[in-house]
Amino acid sequence: MLEKDLQSIVDRKFRKTVEVCSNEEIYLALLELTKERIKATGNNEGKKKLYYISAEFLIGKLLSNNLINLGIYDEVQMILEKNHKSLSEIEDVELEPSLGNGGLGRLAACFLDSIATLGLNGDGVGLNYHYGLFKQIFESNTQVETKNPWITKEGWLEKSDISFEVPFKDFTLKSVLYDIDVTGYESNSNKLRLFDIDTLDETMVKDGITFDKEDVIHNLTLFLYPDDSDKAGHLLRIYQQYFMVSNAAQLIIKETLEKGHDLRKLYEYVVVQINDTHPTMVIPELIRLLLAQGIAMDEAIEIVTKTCAYTNHTILAEALEKWPMEYLEKVVPQLLPIIIELDKRVRDKYDNEKVYIIDKDQRVHMAHIDIHYGFSVNGVAALHTDILKNTEIKHFYEIYPEKFNNKTNGITFRRWLIHCNPLLSRFVTELIDEDYKRDANKLEDLFKYIDDDIVLQRLLEIKHKNKVTLKNYLKETQNVDIDENSIFDIQVKRLHEYKRQQMNALYVIHKYLDIKKGNIPTTPITMIFGAKAAPAYIIAKDIIHLILCLQELINNDPEVSPYLKIVMVENYNVTKASKLVPACDVSEQISLASKEASGTGNMKFMLNGAVTLGTMDGANVEIHDLVGKDNIYIFGKSSEVVTKLYEDKGYRPTDYYEKDEKIEELVDFIINKKMIKIGDPVKLARLYKELISKDWFMTLLDIKEYIETKDDMFKDYEDRKAWSQKMLTNISKAGFFSSDRTIKQYNEDIWKL
């Protein structure tokens, strides 16, 4: 039946047989076939509906994901093989949607998958960015940003006939709504609803990613997180955020009224999840729309407070947005009276400026709106939630202890095991059957094989095959040769100083100097990085420059390169992650303790049999508790020690640099003659000075213990049986980190759909 349907589409579209079609033609035919099958499954329904609003959704390519969720992946693969076609080559035709950047967007995508899989009535709501964050290319060992187009004439986006007027101070913009179907695993589907404008002018982007930031009517949905290093950039972000939430709020009101519901009981029919602070203005906007419906202010505020819930994703000040009143006045003056009223009510109740919405500098704290005027506030890992309650926003916890709860993040195992690692997935199915695909806790059944030499050997063989696949992929895409018999040590994530890629780079220097002294590692090491730095984040771009310079130095040194290779993956994204994750031996999760809210890369690597090297931060704490101290490598100062150092201003990097010859040697190498010859002296000197004079995320505090722990880990890798037992333990204990579990908890405790 499936083969007949595919041939019928191919015949109608191209007047050909499947066998003679190009990969591009087969992709378009599969796209149509998949969309038809999704429509046939129907949508999830229920009395109450979730609107999950997020600035980003890093959904990745959708073809294979949808085929798996529809239960037809294997059959499609067989049909194609019969016709001498490769599904993986056809997947390469698909462009990855440029709708997200890092963990925030990937989490939102995993959540949508689980919401649909669990049969819950919930849609994602965001913006339809045409060029995404940016496409990263490396030139002269430096990150260069260019646009990242992904929208094609035929794709997953379906234009709807829904449109709203969004009022700004000086003009009104008309929106257009595009939908992407979100399939559940052997379940019904929901939608990702993306708002756009018809007036967008893609041609206004000139060199790289520069464009006129003030021409909002033509630029609004060009880029995710446009450069906000100037006032025009700040204003554009506010325009984007209000456009997103005004459309979301109008959609909520429209759909609620169409169902014949009473807006005065909105919270009985609707729940809004605010993913980080970007969608915060949905709170005053919903109040504004309810006022326009004739509902009084007191009641409107009560209704919205019972409808909205907030997820905090960070304790970094930069991500807890604060917008100057002056900027809001320029963009959305209609919201200011409401925000002022919300702040007045807080001031009337509480005599503590730390909980006010508008501070003494006339800035509006978006997270404060979320906490006061939402019914739930959740962190995303146990440690993160404790830090929020005890330090960062403890004043709010003292007022609203009942609002605070933890929902440890999770990942969808459909994409991050079944799709990205079919060898391991099939082996797991052989051992414990298929139930783990619906109930990830069933992976625990693997633990009974912990002393089974045949199973452990198979695990090592699967890892080796995945390493060969990655080796071939990197040769083809980046023209770099790596040794599949080496240890694959991988750190891939957004580039930020708190994630401490700079510390990993100092380890590279340590290992390089060690090999130069004749200390040859027993097993060669391949260290793989992948990260984008925000265009205006100078030090982050300098860290990328350092890594790329080390890559050039080491990979071209015949004394060192047989034993140590460095690879910086260009334009890291979901597609590249799916190649890297199955091949990883050592998973680098080395953020400064207390700074990473959760992390989800740590979960993906763990699920695929990598062993974590990390600090006691974010979800690493829960991984440690699950696998036990012998199956994870922990180093570094605790979050309590780090927090006290910040409070007491007790950390001075110069103390470590000047008093420790080893640290001095590593840091000085950044501006060594060999490095200056390869790199940009200004960039390298700037990073060098940053490390010895500021080092805000305490690289030098933890570097020596990091080096010792990592060297110990590489030694332990030599005992292949013991290492394979660590792999099996990690896989078997990963079930807790399924996003299905996370979403069940959100629904039981917050949404109640």
PDB file of C-alpha atoms in Angstrom, residues 635-745:
ATOM      1  CA  PHE A 635      35.722  17.661  39.167  1.00  0.00           C
ATOM      2  CA  GLY A 636      35.628  21.284  40.217  1.00  0.00           C
ATOM      3  CA  LYS A 637      34.456  23.462  43.071  1.00  0.00           C
ATOM      4  CA  SER A 638      30.855  23.034  44.230  1.00  0.00           C
ATOM      5  CA  SER A 639      28.066  25.514  43.549  1.00  0.00           C
ATOM      6  CA  GLU A 640      28.159  26.535  47.239  1.00  0.00           C
ATOM      7  CA  VAL A 641      31.882  27.376  47.058  1.00  0.00           C
ATOM      8  CA  VAL A 642      31.429  29.222  43.762  1.00  0.00           C
ATOM      9  CA  THR A 643      28.453  31.218  45.053  1.00  0.00           C
ATOM     10  CA  LYS A 644      30.443  32.249  48.140  1.00  0.00           C
ATOM     11  CA  LEU A 645      33.406  33.311  45.997  1.00  0.00           C
ATOM     12  CA  TYR A 646      31.092  35.585  44.007  1.00  0.00           C
ATOM     13  CA  GLU A 647      29.476  36.990  47.154  1.00  0.00           C
ATOM     14  CA  ASP A 648      32.831  37.661  48.840  1.00  0.00           C
ATOM     15  CA  LYS A 649      34.551  38.764  45.602  1.00  0.00           C
ATOM     16  CA  GLY A 650      37.072  36.142  46.665  1.00  0.00           C
ATOM     17  CA  TYR A 651      38.272  34.926  43.277  1.00  0.00           C
ATOM     18  CA  ARG A 652      41.275  36.636  41.669  1.00  0.00           C
ATOM     19  CA  PRO A 653      42.615  34.835  38.591  1.00  0.00           C
ATOM     20  CA  THR A 654      46.006  36.534  38.962  1.00  0.00           C
ATOM     21  CA  ASP A 655      46.522  34.589  42.223  1.00  0.00           C
ATOM     22  CA  TYR A 656      46.300  31.314  40.300  1.00  0.00           C
ATOM     23  CA  TYR A 657      48.242  32.564  37.280  1.00  0.00           C
ATOM     24  CA  GLU A 658      51.159  34.046  39.227  1.00  0.00           C
ATOM     25  CA  LYS A 659      51.458  31.328  41.868  1.00  0.00           C
ATOM     26  CA  ASP A 660      51.221  28.239  39.675  1.00  0.00           C
ATOM     27  CA  GLU A 661      53.844  27.615  36.994  1.00  0.00           C
ATOM     28  CA  LYS A 662      51.678  25.058  35.187  1.00  0.00           C
ATOM     29  CA  ILE A 663      48.719  27.442  34.866  1.00  0.00           C
ATOM     30  CA  GLU A 664      51.064  30.237  33.792  1.00  0.00           C
ATOM     31  CA  GLU A 665      52.567  27.983  31.098  1.00  0.00           C
ATOM     32  CA  LEU A 666      49.147  27.082  29.671  1.00  0.00           C
ATOM     33  CA  VAL A 667      47.759  30.617  29.624  1.00  0.00           C
ATOM     34  CA  ASP A 668      50.992  32.107  28.246  1.00  0.00           C
ATOM     35  CA  PHE A 669      50.850  29.669  25.334  1.00  0.00           C
ATOM     36  CA  ILE A 670      47.832  31.584  23.991  1.00  0.00           C
ATOM     37  CA  ILE A 671      50.249  34.387  23.046  1.00  0.00           C
ATOM     38  CA  ASN A 672      53.192  32.116  22.230  1.00  0.00           C
ATOM     39  CA  LYS A 673      55.108  32.923  19.003  1.00  0.00           C
ATOM     40  CA  LYS A 674      53.712  29.805  17.315  1.00  0.00           C
ATOM     41  CA  MET A 675      50.165  30.968  18.036  1.00  0.00           C
ATOM     42  CA  ILE A 676      50.756  34.582  17.017  1.00  0.00           C
ATOM     43  CA  LYS A 677      52.169  33.321  13.710  1.00  0.00           C
ATOM     44  CA  ILE A 678      48.922  31.440  12.998  1.00  0.00           C
ATOM     45  CA  GLY A 679      46.349  33.706  14.627  1.00  0.00           C
ATOM     46  CA  ASP A 680      45.317  37.307  15.129  1.00  0.00           C
ATOM     47  CA  PRO A 681      47.557  38.830  17.845  1.00  0.00           C
ATOM     48  CA  VAL A 682      44.806  41.242  18.940  1.00  0.00           C
ATOM     49  CA  LYS A 683      42.223  38.498  19.489  1.00  0.00           C
ATOM     50  CA  LEU A 684      44.653  36.173  21.240  1.00  0.00           C
ATOM     51  CA  ALA A 685      45.993  38.941  23.496  1.00  0.00           C
ATOM     52  CA  ARG A 686      42.468  40.030  24.388  1.00  0.00           C
ATOM     53  CA  LEU A 687      41.532  36.495  25.483  1.00  0.00           C
ATOM     54  CA  TYR A 688      44.827  36.119  27.365  1.00  0.00           C
ATOM     55  CA  LYS A 689      44.155  39.346  29.291  1.00  0.00           C
ATOM     56  CA  GLU A 690      40.561  38.284  29.981  1.00  0.00           C
ATOM     57  CA  LEU A 691      41.757  35.033  31.563  1.00  0.00           C
ATOM     58  CA  ILE A 692      44.386  36.554  33.832  1.00  0.00           C
ATOM     59  CA  SER A 693      42.565  39.735  34.838  1.00  0.00           C
ATOM     60  CA  LYS A 694      38.847  38.877  34.881  1.00  0.00           C
ATOM     61  CA  ASP A 695      38.008  35.196  34.212  1.00  0.00           C
ATOM     62  CA  TRP A 696      34.448  35.768  35.396  1.00  0.00           C
ATOM     63  CA  PHE A 697      33.585  32.059  35.129  1.00  0.00           C
ATOM     64  CA  MET A 698      36.618  30.865  37.083  1.00  0.00           C
ATOM     65  CA  THR A 699      38.467  28.790  34.505  1.00  0.00           C
ATOM     66  CA  LEU A 700      41.726  28.964  36.438  1.00  0.00           C
ATOM     67  CA  LEU A 701      39.985  27.900  39.658  1.00  0.00           C
ATOM     68  CA  ASP A 702      39.148  24.457  38.233  1.00  0.00           C
ATOM     69  CA  ILE A 703      41.738  23.941  35.469  1.00  0.00           C
ATOM     70  CA  LYS A 704      44.216  21.751  37.378  1.00  0.00           C
ATOM     71  CA  GLU A 705      41.595  19.379  38.751  1.00  0.00           C
ATOM     72  CA  TYR A 706      40.032  19.277  35.283  1.00  0.00           C
ATOM     73  CA  ILE A 707      43.342  18.223  33.710  1.00  0.00           C
ATOM     74  CA  GLU A 708      43.962  15.556  36.378  1.00  0.00           C
ATOM     75  CA  THR A 709      40.431  14.138  36.093  1.00  0.00           C
ATOM     76  CA  LYS A 710      40.518  14.072  32.307  1.00  0.00           C
ATOM     77  CA  ASP A 711      43.922  12.394  32.239  1.00  0.00           C
ATOM     78  CA  ASP A 712      42.602   9.778  34.699  1.00  0.00           C
ATOM     79  CA  MET A 713      39.560   9.258  32.487  1.00  0.00           C
ATOM     80  CA  PHE A 714      41.720   8.650  29.419  1.00  0.00           C
ATOM     81  CA  LYS A 715      43.764   6.097  31.399  1.00  0.00           C
ATOM     82  CA  ASP A 716      40.569   4.320  32.488  1.00  0.00           C
ATOM     83  CA  TYR A 717      39.465   4.118  28.847  1.00  0.00           C
ATOM     84  CA  GLU A 718      42.241   1.545  28.315  1.00  0.00           C
ATOM     85  CA  ASP A 719      40.346  -1.069  30.351  1.00  0.00           C
ATOM     86  CA  ARG A 720      37.822  -1.812  27.619  1.00  0.00           C
ATOM     87  CA  LYS A 721      35.592  -4.098  29.673  1.00  0.00           C
ATOM     88  CA  ALA A 722      35.328  -1.675  32.592  1.00  0.00           C
ATOM     89  CA  TRP A 723      34.687   1.185  30.164  1.00  0.00           C
ATOM     90  CA  SER A 724      31.958  -0.770  28.355  1.00  0.00           C
ATOM     91  CA  GLN A 725      30.309  -1.364  31.747  1.00  0.00           C
ATOM     92  CA  LYS A 726      30.298   2.391  32.315  1.00  0.00           C
ATOM     93  CA  MET A 727      28.688   2.788  28.882  1.00  0.00           C
ATOM     94  CA  LEU A 728      25.981   0.235  29.644  1.00  0.00           C
ATOM     95  CA  THR A 729      25.295   1.790  33.047  1.00  0.00           C
ATOM     96  CA  ASN A 730      24.804   5.221  31.482  1.00  0.00           C
ATOM     97  CA  ILE A 731      22.446   3.905  28.792  1.00  0.00           C
ATOM     98  CA  SER A 732      20.405   1.873  31.274  1.00  0.00           C
ATOM     99  CA  LYS A 733      19.992   4.819  33.662  1.00  0.00           C
ATOM    100  CA  ALA A 734      19.082   7.386  30.987  1.00  0.00           C
ATOM    101  CA  GLY A 735      15.333   6.653  31.020  1.00  0.00           C
ATOM    102  CA  PHE A 736      14.678   9.361  33.615  1.00  0.00           C
ATOM    103  CA  PHE A 737      15.763  11.983  31.070  1.00  0.00           C
ATOM    104  CA  SER A 738      13.009  11.253  28.553  1.00  0.00           C
ATOM    105  CA  SER A 739      11.022  14.387  27.716  1.00  0.00           C
ATOM    106  CA  ASP A 740       7.923  12.161  27.977  1.00  0.00           C
ATOM    107  CA  ARG A 741       8.594  11.994  31.738  1.00  0.00           C
ATOM    108  CA  THR A 742       9.141  15.761  31.911  1.00  0.00           C
ATOM    109  CA  ILE A 743       5.925  16.503  30.024  1.00  0.00           C
ATOM    110  CA  LYS A 744       3.896  14.091  32.172  1.00  0.00           C
ATOM    111  CA  GLN A 745       5.120  16.060  35.199  1.00  0.00           C
TER     112      GLN A 745
END
